[in-house]
CSV table of C-alpha atoms in Angstrom, one decimal:
chain,number,residue,atom,x,y,z
A,28,MET,CA,23.2,-33.1,19.8
A,29,ARG,CA,21.1,-32.9,22.6
A,30,LEU,CA,21.5,-30.4,25.7
A,31,ARG,CA,21.7,-32.5,29.4
A,32,LEU,CA,21.1,-30.7,32.4
A,33,VAL,CA,21.6,-34.1,34.0
A,34,PRO,CA,22.4,-37.3,33.4
A,35,ASP,CA,19.9,-39.9,31.8
A,36,GLU,CA,20.6,-42.0,35.0
A,37,THR,CA,20.9,-40.5,38.4
A,38,HIS,CA,20.9,-41.9,42.0
A,39,ILE,CA,20.5,-38.9,44.3
A,40,ASP,CA,19.1,-39.8,48.1
A,41,PHE,CA,17.0,-37.3,48.4
A,42,PHE,CA,15.7,-38.7,51.2
A,43,LYS,CA,18.9,-38.8,53.1
A,44,ALA,CA,18.6,-35.8,54.9
A,45,ARG,CA,14.7,-36.1,55.3
A,46,TYR,CA,14.4,-35.1,58.6
A,47,VAL,CA,16.7,-32.2,58.4
A,48,THR,CA,15.0,-31.0,54.9
A,49,PHE,CA,11.7,-31.5,56.3
A,50,GLY,CA,12.2,-29.7,59.5
A,51,ALA,CA,13.5,-26.7,57.9
A,52,SER,CA,10.2,-26.6,55.9
A,53,VAL,CA,8.1,-26.7,59.3
A,54,VAL,CA,10.5,-24.1,60.9
A,55,ALA,CA,10.0,-21.9,57.9
A,56,MET,CA,6.4,-22.0,58.2
A,57,ILE,CA,6.4,-21.5,61.7
A,58,ALA,CA,8.5,-18.1,61.0
A,59,SER,CA,6.8,-16.9,58.3
A,60,ILE,CA,3.7,-17.1,60.6
A,61,ILE,CA,5.5,-15.1,63.8
A,62,ILE,CA,6.5,-12.5,61.1
A,63,TRP,CA,3.5,-12.2,59.1
A,64,ALA,CA,1.7,-12.0,62.7
A,65,VAL,CA,4.6,-9.1,64.0
A,66,MET,CA,5.5,-7.1,61.0
A,67,GLY,CA,1.7,-7.6,59.1
A,68,LEU,CA,1.6,-7.3,55.2
A,69,ASN,CA,2.1,-4.3,53.3
A,70,PHE,CA,-1.3,-4.1,51.6
A,71,GLY,CA,-1.4,-2.2,48.3
A,72,ILE,CA,-4.1,0.2,47.8
A,73,ASP,CA,-6.4,-2.5,46.8
A,74,PHE,CA,-6.8,-3.8,50.5
A,75,ARG,CA,-6.0,-0.8,52.4
A,76,GLY,CA,-8.5,1.5,50.4
A,77,GLY,CA,-7.2,5.3,49.7
A,78,THR,CA,-5.7,6.8,46.5
A,79,THR,CA,-2.1,5.9,45.2
A,80,ILE,CA,-0.6,8.9,43.3
A,81,ARG,CA,2.7,7.8,40.5
A,82,THR,CA,4.8,10.7,40.0
A,83,GLN,CA,7.3,11.5,38.0
A,84,SER,CA,10.2,14.6,37.8
A,85,GLU,CA,13.1,15.4,36.2
A,86,ASN,CA,15.0,16.0,38.9
A,87,PRO,CA,16.0,13.5,42.0
A,88,VAL,CA,13.1,12.4,44.5
A,89,VAL,CA,13.7,14.1,48.3
A,90,VAL,CA,11.0,12.3,50.1
A,91,SER,CA,11.6,14.4,53.1
A,92,GLU,CA,10.4,17.6,51.0
A,93,TYR,CA,7.5,15.5,49.6
A,94,ARG,CA,7.0,14.6,53.4
A,95,ASP,CA,6.9,18.2,54.7
A,96,ALA,CA,5.0,19.4,51.9
A,97,LEU,CA,2.2,17.2,52.4
A,98,GLN,CA,2.1,17.2,56.2
A,99,ALA,CA,0.4,20.6,55.9
A,100,LEU,CA,-2.6,19.0,54.5
A,101,ASN,CA,-3.4,16.9,57.4
A,102,LEU,CA,-4.0,13.6,55.1
A,103,GLY,CA,-3.7,11.2,57.9
A,104,ASP,CA,-1.2,8.4,56.8
A,105,VAL,CA,0.5,9.0,54.2
A,106,SER,CA,3.3,7.1,52.7
A,107,ILE,CA,6.2,8.4,50.4
A,108,SER,CA,8.7,6.3,48.5
A,109,GLU,CA,10.8,5.9,45.5
A,110,VAL,CA,10.8,3.7,42.6
A,111,PHE,CA,13.7,2.4,41.3
A,112,ASP,CA,14.3,1.0,38.0
A,113,PRO,CA,17.5,0.4,36.0
A,114,SER,CA,15.7,0.9,32.7
A,115,PHE,CA,15.0,4.8,33.8
A,116,ALA,CA,17.0,7.7,32.1
A,117,SER,CA,19.2,10.2,34.1
A,118,ASP,CA,16.1,12.7,34.1
A,119,HIS,CA,13.6,9.7,35.2
A,120,HIS,CA,12.7,9.9,38.8
A,121,VAL,CA,9.5,8.1,39.7
A,122,ALA,CA,8.0,8.5,43.2
A,123,MET,CA,4.9,6.2,45.3
A,124,ILE,CA,2.5,8.6,47.3
A,125,ARG,CA,0.1,6.5,49.0
A,126,ILE,CA,-2.9,8.2,50.9
A,127,GLN,CA,-5.3,6.9,53.1
A,128,ALA,CA,-8.7,6.9,52.9
A,129,GLN,CA,-10.2,10.3,53.8
A,130,ASP,CA,-13.0,9.6,56.8
A,131,GLY,CA,-16.5,9.8,55.3
A,132,GLN,CA,-15.2,9.4,51.6
A,133,GLU,CA,-14.7,6.3,49.7
A,134,SER,CA,-11.4,7.9,48.4
A,135,VAL,CA,-9.2,10.9,48.1
A,136,SER,CA,-11.1,13.4,46.1
A,137,ALA,CA,-10.0,15.5,43.4
A,138,GLU,CA,-10.1,18.4,45.0
A,139,THR,CA,-7.6,16.4,47.4
A,140,VAL,CA,-5.3,15.5,44.4
A,141,ASN,CA,-4.8,18.8,43.6
A,142,GLN,CA,-3.8,20.0,46.7
A,143,VAL,CA,-1.7,17.1,46.9
A,144,GLU,CA,-0.3,18.5,43.0
A,145,ALA,CA,0.4,22.1,44.3
A,146,ALA,CA,1.8,21.1,47.5
A,147,LEU,CA,4.8,18.8,45.6
A,148,LYS,CA,5.0,21.6,43.0
A,149,ALA,CA,5.9,23.8,45.1
A,150,VAL,CA,8.8,22.1,45.9
A,151,GLU,CA,9.5,20.2,42.8
A,152,PRO,CA,8.1,22.3,40.2
A,153,THR,CA,8.9,19.6,37.6
A,154,ILE,CA,6.9,16.8,39.0
A,155,LYS,CA,3.5,15.6,37.2
A,156,PHE,CA,1.1,12.7,38.0
A,157,THR,CA,1.3,9.9,36.0
A,158,SER,CA,-1.3,7.9,37.8
A,159,VAL,CA,-3.9,8.2,40.5
A,160,GLU,CA,-5.5,4.9,41.7
A,161,SER,CA,-8.4,4.8,44.1
A,162,VAL,CA,-10.3,2.1,45.9
A,163,GLY,CA,-12.9,2.6,49.0
A,164,PRO,CA,-12.6,1.1,52.3
A,165,LYS,CA,-15.6,-1.1,51.6
A,166,VAL,CA,-14.6,-2.3,48.7
A,167,SER,CA,-10.9,-3.8,49.8
A,168,GLY,CA,-12.7,-5.2,52.8
A,169,GLU,CA,-14.5,-7.1,50.3
A,170,LEU,CA,-11.3,-7.5,48.1
A,171,ILE,CA,-9.7,-9.3,51.0
A,172,GLN,CA,-12.5,-11.9,52.1
A,173,THR,CA,-12.5,-12.8,48.2
A,174,ALA,CA,-9.0,-12.9,48.0
A,175,ILE,CA,-9.1,-15.4,51.0
A,176,ILE,CA,-11.8,-17.8,49.5
A,177,ALA,CA,-10.2,-17.9,45.8
A,178,VAL,CA,-7.3,-19.4,47.8
A,179,MET,CA,-8.7,-21.7,50.0
A,180,THR,CA,-11.3,-22.6,47.3
A,181,ALA,CA,-8.1,-23.4,45.1
A,182,LEU,CA,-6.8,-25.7,47.8
A,183,ALA,CA,-10.1,-27.5,48.4
A,184,ALA,CA,-10.1,-28.5,44.5
A,185,ILE,CA,-6.6,-29.9,44.4
A,186,LEU,CA,-6.9,-32.1,47.4
A,187,PHE,CA,-10.3,-33.3,45.9
A,188,TYR,CA,-8.8,-34.0,42.6
A,189,ILE,CA,-6.1,-35.7,43.9
A,190,TRP,CA,-7.9,-37.7,46.0
A,191,LEU,CA,-9.8,-39.1,43.1
A,192,ARG,CA,-6.6,-39.2,40.9
A,193,PHE,CA,-4.3,-41.0,43.3
A,194,GLU,CA,-4.8,-41.9,47.4
A,195,TRP,CA,-5.9,-40.0,49.9
A,196,GLN,CA,-2.2,-40.0,51.4
A,197,PHE,CA,-1.0,-38.4,48.1
A,198,SER,CA,-3.6,-35.6,48.4
A,199,ILE,CA,-2.9,-34.9,52.1
A,200,GLY,CA,0.8,-34.6,50.8
A,201,ALA,CA,0.1,-32.4,48.1
A,202,VAL,CA,-2.2,-30.0,49.8
A,203,ALA,CA,0.9,-29.9,52.5
A,204,ALA,CA,3.2,-28.7,50.0
A,205,LEU,CA,1.0,-26.4,48.6
A,206,PHE,CA,0.3,-24.7,52.0
A,207,HIS,CA,3.8,-24.9,52.8
A,208,ASP,CA,4.6,-22.9,49.0
A,209,VAL,CA,1.4,-20.0,50.1
A,210,ILE,CA,2.7,-19.6,53.9
A,211,VAL,CA,6.3,-19.6,52.8
A,212,THR,CA,5.7,-16.9,50.0
A,213,ILE,CA,3.6,-14.4,52.3
A,214,GLY,CA,6.2,-14.8,55.2
A,215,ILE,CA,8.9,-13.7,52.5
A,216,PHE,CA,6.4,-11.0,51.5
A,217,SER,CA,5.7,-9.5,55.0
A,218,LEU,CA,9.6,-9.7,56.0
A,219,LEU,CA,10.7,-7.3,53.0
A,220,GLN,CA,7.4,-5.6,53.3
A,221,ILE,CA,6.8,-5.8,49.5
A,222,ARG,CA,3.8,-4.6,48.4
A,223,PHE,CA,0.8,-7.3,48.5
A,224,ASP,CA,-2.5,-6.5,46.3
A,225,LEU,CA,-4.4,-8.1,43.9
A,226,ALA,CA,-1.4,-9.1,41.3
A,227,THR,CA,0.0,-11.0,44.6
A,228,ILE,CA,-3.0,-13.2,44.8
A,229,ALA,CA,-2.8,-13.9,41.2
A,230,ALA,CA,0.5,-14.7,42.0
A,231,LEU,CA,-0.2,-17.2,45.0
A,232,LEU,CA,-3.2,-19.1,42.8
A,233,THR,CA,-0.1,-19.3,39.7
A,234,ILE,CA,2.7,-20.8,42.3
A,235,ILE,CA,-0.4,-23.5,43.8
A,236,GLY,CA,-1.0,-24.3,39.9
A,237,TYR,CA,2.6,-24.8,39.3
A,238,SER,CA,3.5,-26.5,42.0
A,239,ILE,CA,1.1,-29.0,41.7
A,240,ASN,CA,1.8,-29.7,38.7
A,241,ASP,CA,5.3,-30.8,39.6
A,242,THR,CA,4.1,-32.4,42.1
A,243,VAL,CA,1.5,-34.7,40.0
A,244,VAL,CA,4.4,-35.4,37.3
A,245,ILE,CA,6.2,-37.1,40.3
A,246,PHE,CA,3.2,-38.8,41.6
A,247,ASP,CA,2.4,-40.3,38.3
A,248,ARG,CA,5.6,-41.7,38.1
A,249,LEU,CA,5.7,-42.9,41.5
A,250,ARG,CA,2.1,-45.1,41.0
A,251,GLU,CA,3.7,-46.4,37.8
A,252,ASN,CA,6.6,-47.7,39.7
A,253,LEU,CA,4.7,-48.5,42.5
A,254,ARG,CA,2.9,-51.1,40.0
A,255,LYS,CA,6.3,-52.3,38.5
A,256,TYR,CA,8.3,-52.7,41.7
A,257,LYS,CA,6.3,-54.7,43.9
A,258,THR,CA,8.5,-55.8,46.4
A,259,MET,CA,11.1,-52.5,46.5
A,260,PRO,CA,10.6,-50.4,49.2
A,261,LEU,CA,8.4,-47.1,49.2
A,262,GLN,CA,11.6,-45.0,49.8
A,263,GLU,CA,13.8,-46.8,47.1
A,264,VAL,CA,10.7,-46.4,44.8
A,265,MET,CA,10.1,-42.6,46.1
A,266,ASN,CA,14.2,-42.1,45.2
A,267,LEU,CA,13.9,-43.6,42.0
A,268,SER,CA,10.5,-42.0,40.5
A,269,VAL,CA,12.5,-38.6,41.6
A,270,ASN,CA,15.7,-39.1,39.9
A,271,GLU,CA,13.7,-40.4,36.9
A,272,THR,CA,11.5,-37.0,36.3
A,273,LEU,CA,14.6,-34.9,37.4
A,274,SER,CA,15.6,-33.9,34.3
A,275,ARG,CA,12.2,-32.6,33.1
A,276,THR,CA,12.1,-31.0,36.4
A,277,ILE,CA,14.9,-28.9,36.1
A,278,MET,CA,14.1,-28.1,32.5
A,279,THR,CA,10.8,-27.1,33.5
A,280,SER,CA,11.7,-25.0,36.3
A,281,GLY,CA,15.0,-23.9,34.5
A,282,THR,CA,13.6,-22.1,31.5
A,283,THR,CA,10.6,-20.9,33.2
A,284,LEU,CA,12.9,-19.0,35.9
A,285,LEU,CA,14.9,-17.2,32.9
A,286,ALA,CA,11.7,-15.8,31.6
A,287,LEU,CA,10.5,-14.7,35.1
A,288,ILE,CA,14.4,-13.0,35.8
A,289,ALA,CA,14.3,-11.6,32.6
A,290,LEU,CA,10.6,-9.6,33.7
A,291,LEU,CA,12.6,-9.1,37.3
A,292,VAL,CA,15.4,-7.1,36.0
A,293,LEU,CA,13.5,-5.3,32.9
A,294,GLY,CA,9.6,-5.8,33.7
A,295,GLY,CA,10.0,-2.5,35.3
A,296,ASP,CA,8.6,-1.8,38.7
A,297,VAL,CA,4.9,-2.3,37.9
A,298,ILE,CA,5.0,-5.9,37.9
A,299,ARG,CA,7.5,-6.5,40.0
A,300,GLY,CA,6.0,-7.7,43.4
A,301,PHE,CA,3.8,-10.0,41.1
A,302,VAL,CA,7.0,-11.9,39.1
A,303,PHE,CA,9.1,-11.7,42.5
A,304,ALA,CA,6.5,-14.0,44.0
A,305,ILE,CA,5.9,-16.2,41.3
A,306,THR,CA,9.7,-16.5,41.0
A,307,TRP,CA,10.2,-17.5,44.4
A,308,GLY,CA,6.9,-19.8,44.2
A,309,VAL,CA,8.7,-21.6,41.8
A,310,ILE,CA,11.9,-22.0,43.7
A,311,VAL,CA,10.1,-23.1,46.6
A,312,GLY,CA,7.0,-25.6,45.2
A,313,THR,CA,10.0,-27.4,43.1
A,314,TYR,CA,11.5,-27.9,46.7
A,315,SER,CA,8.0,-28.8,48.1
A,316,SER,CA,7.4,-31.0,46.0
A,317,VAL,CA,10.3,-33.2,47.0
A,318,TYR,CA,10.9,-32.5,50.7
A,319,VAL,CA,7.4,-31.6,51.7
A,320,ALA,CA,4.9,-33.6,49.7
A,321,LYS,CA,6.7,-36.9,49.1
A,322,ASN,CA,8.0,-36.8,52.7
A,323,ILE,CA,4.3,-37.1,54.1
A,324,VAL,CA,3.3,-39.8,51.3
A,325,LEU,CA,6.4,-41.6,53.2
A,326,TRP,CA,5.4,-41.4,56.3
A,327,LEU,CA,1.5,-42.1,55.6
A,328,GLY,CA,2.6,-44.8,53.6
A,329,VAL,CA,0.8,-45.8,50.8
A,330,LYS,CA,-1.4,-49.5,50.5
A,331,ARG,CA,0.2,-51.9,48.3
A,332,ASP,CA,-2.4,-54.6,47.8
A,333,TRP,CA,-1.2,-56.5,44.6
A,334,SER,CA,-3.0,-59.6,45.2
A,335,LYS,CA,-5.8,-57.9,43.2
A,336,PRO,CA,-6.5,-59.2,39.7
A,337,ASP,CA,-6.6,-55.7,38.3
A,338,ALA,CA,-3.7,-53.6,39.7
A,339,ASN,CA,-6.0,-50.3,39.2
A,340,ALA,CA,-9.1,-52.0,41.7
A,341,GLY,CA,-9.6,-50.0,44.3
A,342,ASN,CA,-8.4,-46.6,42.5
A,343,GLN,CA,-11.1,-46.6,39.8
A,344,PHE,CA,-10.2,-42.8,39.0
A,345,ALA,CA,-6.5,-43.2,38.4
A,346,ASN,CA,-7.0,-42.7,34.5
A,347,ILE,CA,-8.9,-39.2,34.8
A,348,ASP,CA,-6.8,-37.4,32.7
A,349,ALA,CA,-4.7,-34.3,34.0
């Protein structure tokens, strides 16, 4: 027997409410930008500069006592948060302490770290530091610039590739969908104040790759059907193409999400931000492949000149291997 998540033939009209779906995507992007501007991102130590200390104790973490103990050290901006994880034992209590870079120093000095440890042990004798990570403010600024360049370069390269492989309308639709995915993901991180660090940038690049893969699969089928059904309206050809690739899309996204959800639940807090970004990206990327990329291609239209002897004429790069 063969597992079938969807029937062999489906006739779903994905473009019946295209104005609603595309409008919702535009609203989500605008809302994400506003949230990003107002609330900002919860930058990790990679982008802010300073020191992150991960602690572990046998007794429950009392954030107010930790904060009072450190207040006398005059360390400036200090963020203390308790870390929850279902895999922790009953006597396994973890906290994350972030200390801003001190004036004139690239990071918090070893002496300051010792003072922090002594102050915390005064209120929690069983506490111990399991990790101490430091990044200087100059390095963090360079990392932000490099991260932006990495994302923009990836989008530009994809724009050029899709333009060669298909037509310019397809490249604009694909890159618009990728911008949608990235901006909405950043908006979610800003809204929920999830830590945004280098691992998140890696997740964004992974989302871009996953989303464009799904988009190209549907574009390939669309191009084949445009040649096969020369007189069928473009919207109907698009619906047919999405329906024909629906089983593949659901199987790919579904199996990917199974692994990601397992990591999200059992992987621990260290990789939770990274896994959450990819999980969200798989969902929103699958959505945007149909309701953003295809809507834009539909509105821009596709040149269908079938009077040429060779259907590939004018599209000589179409057979470049993906």
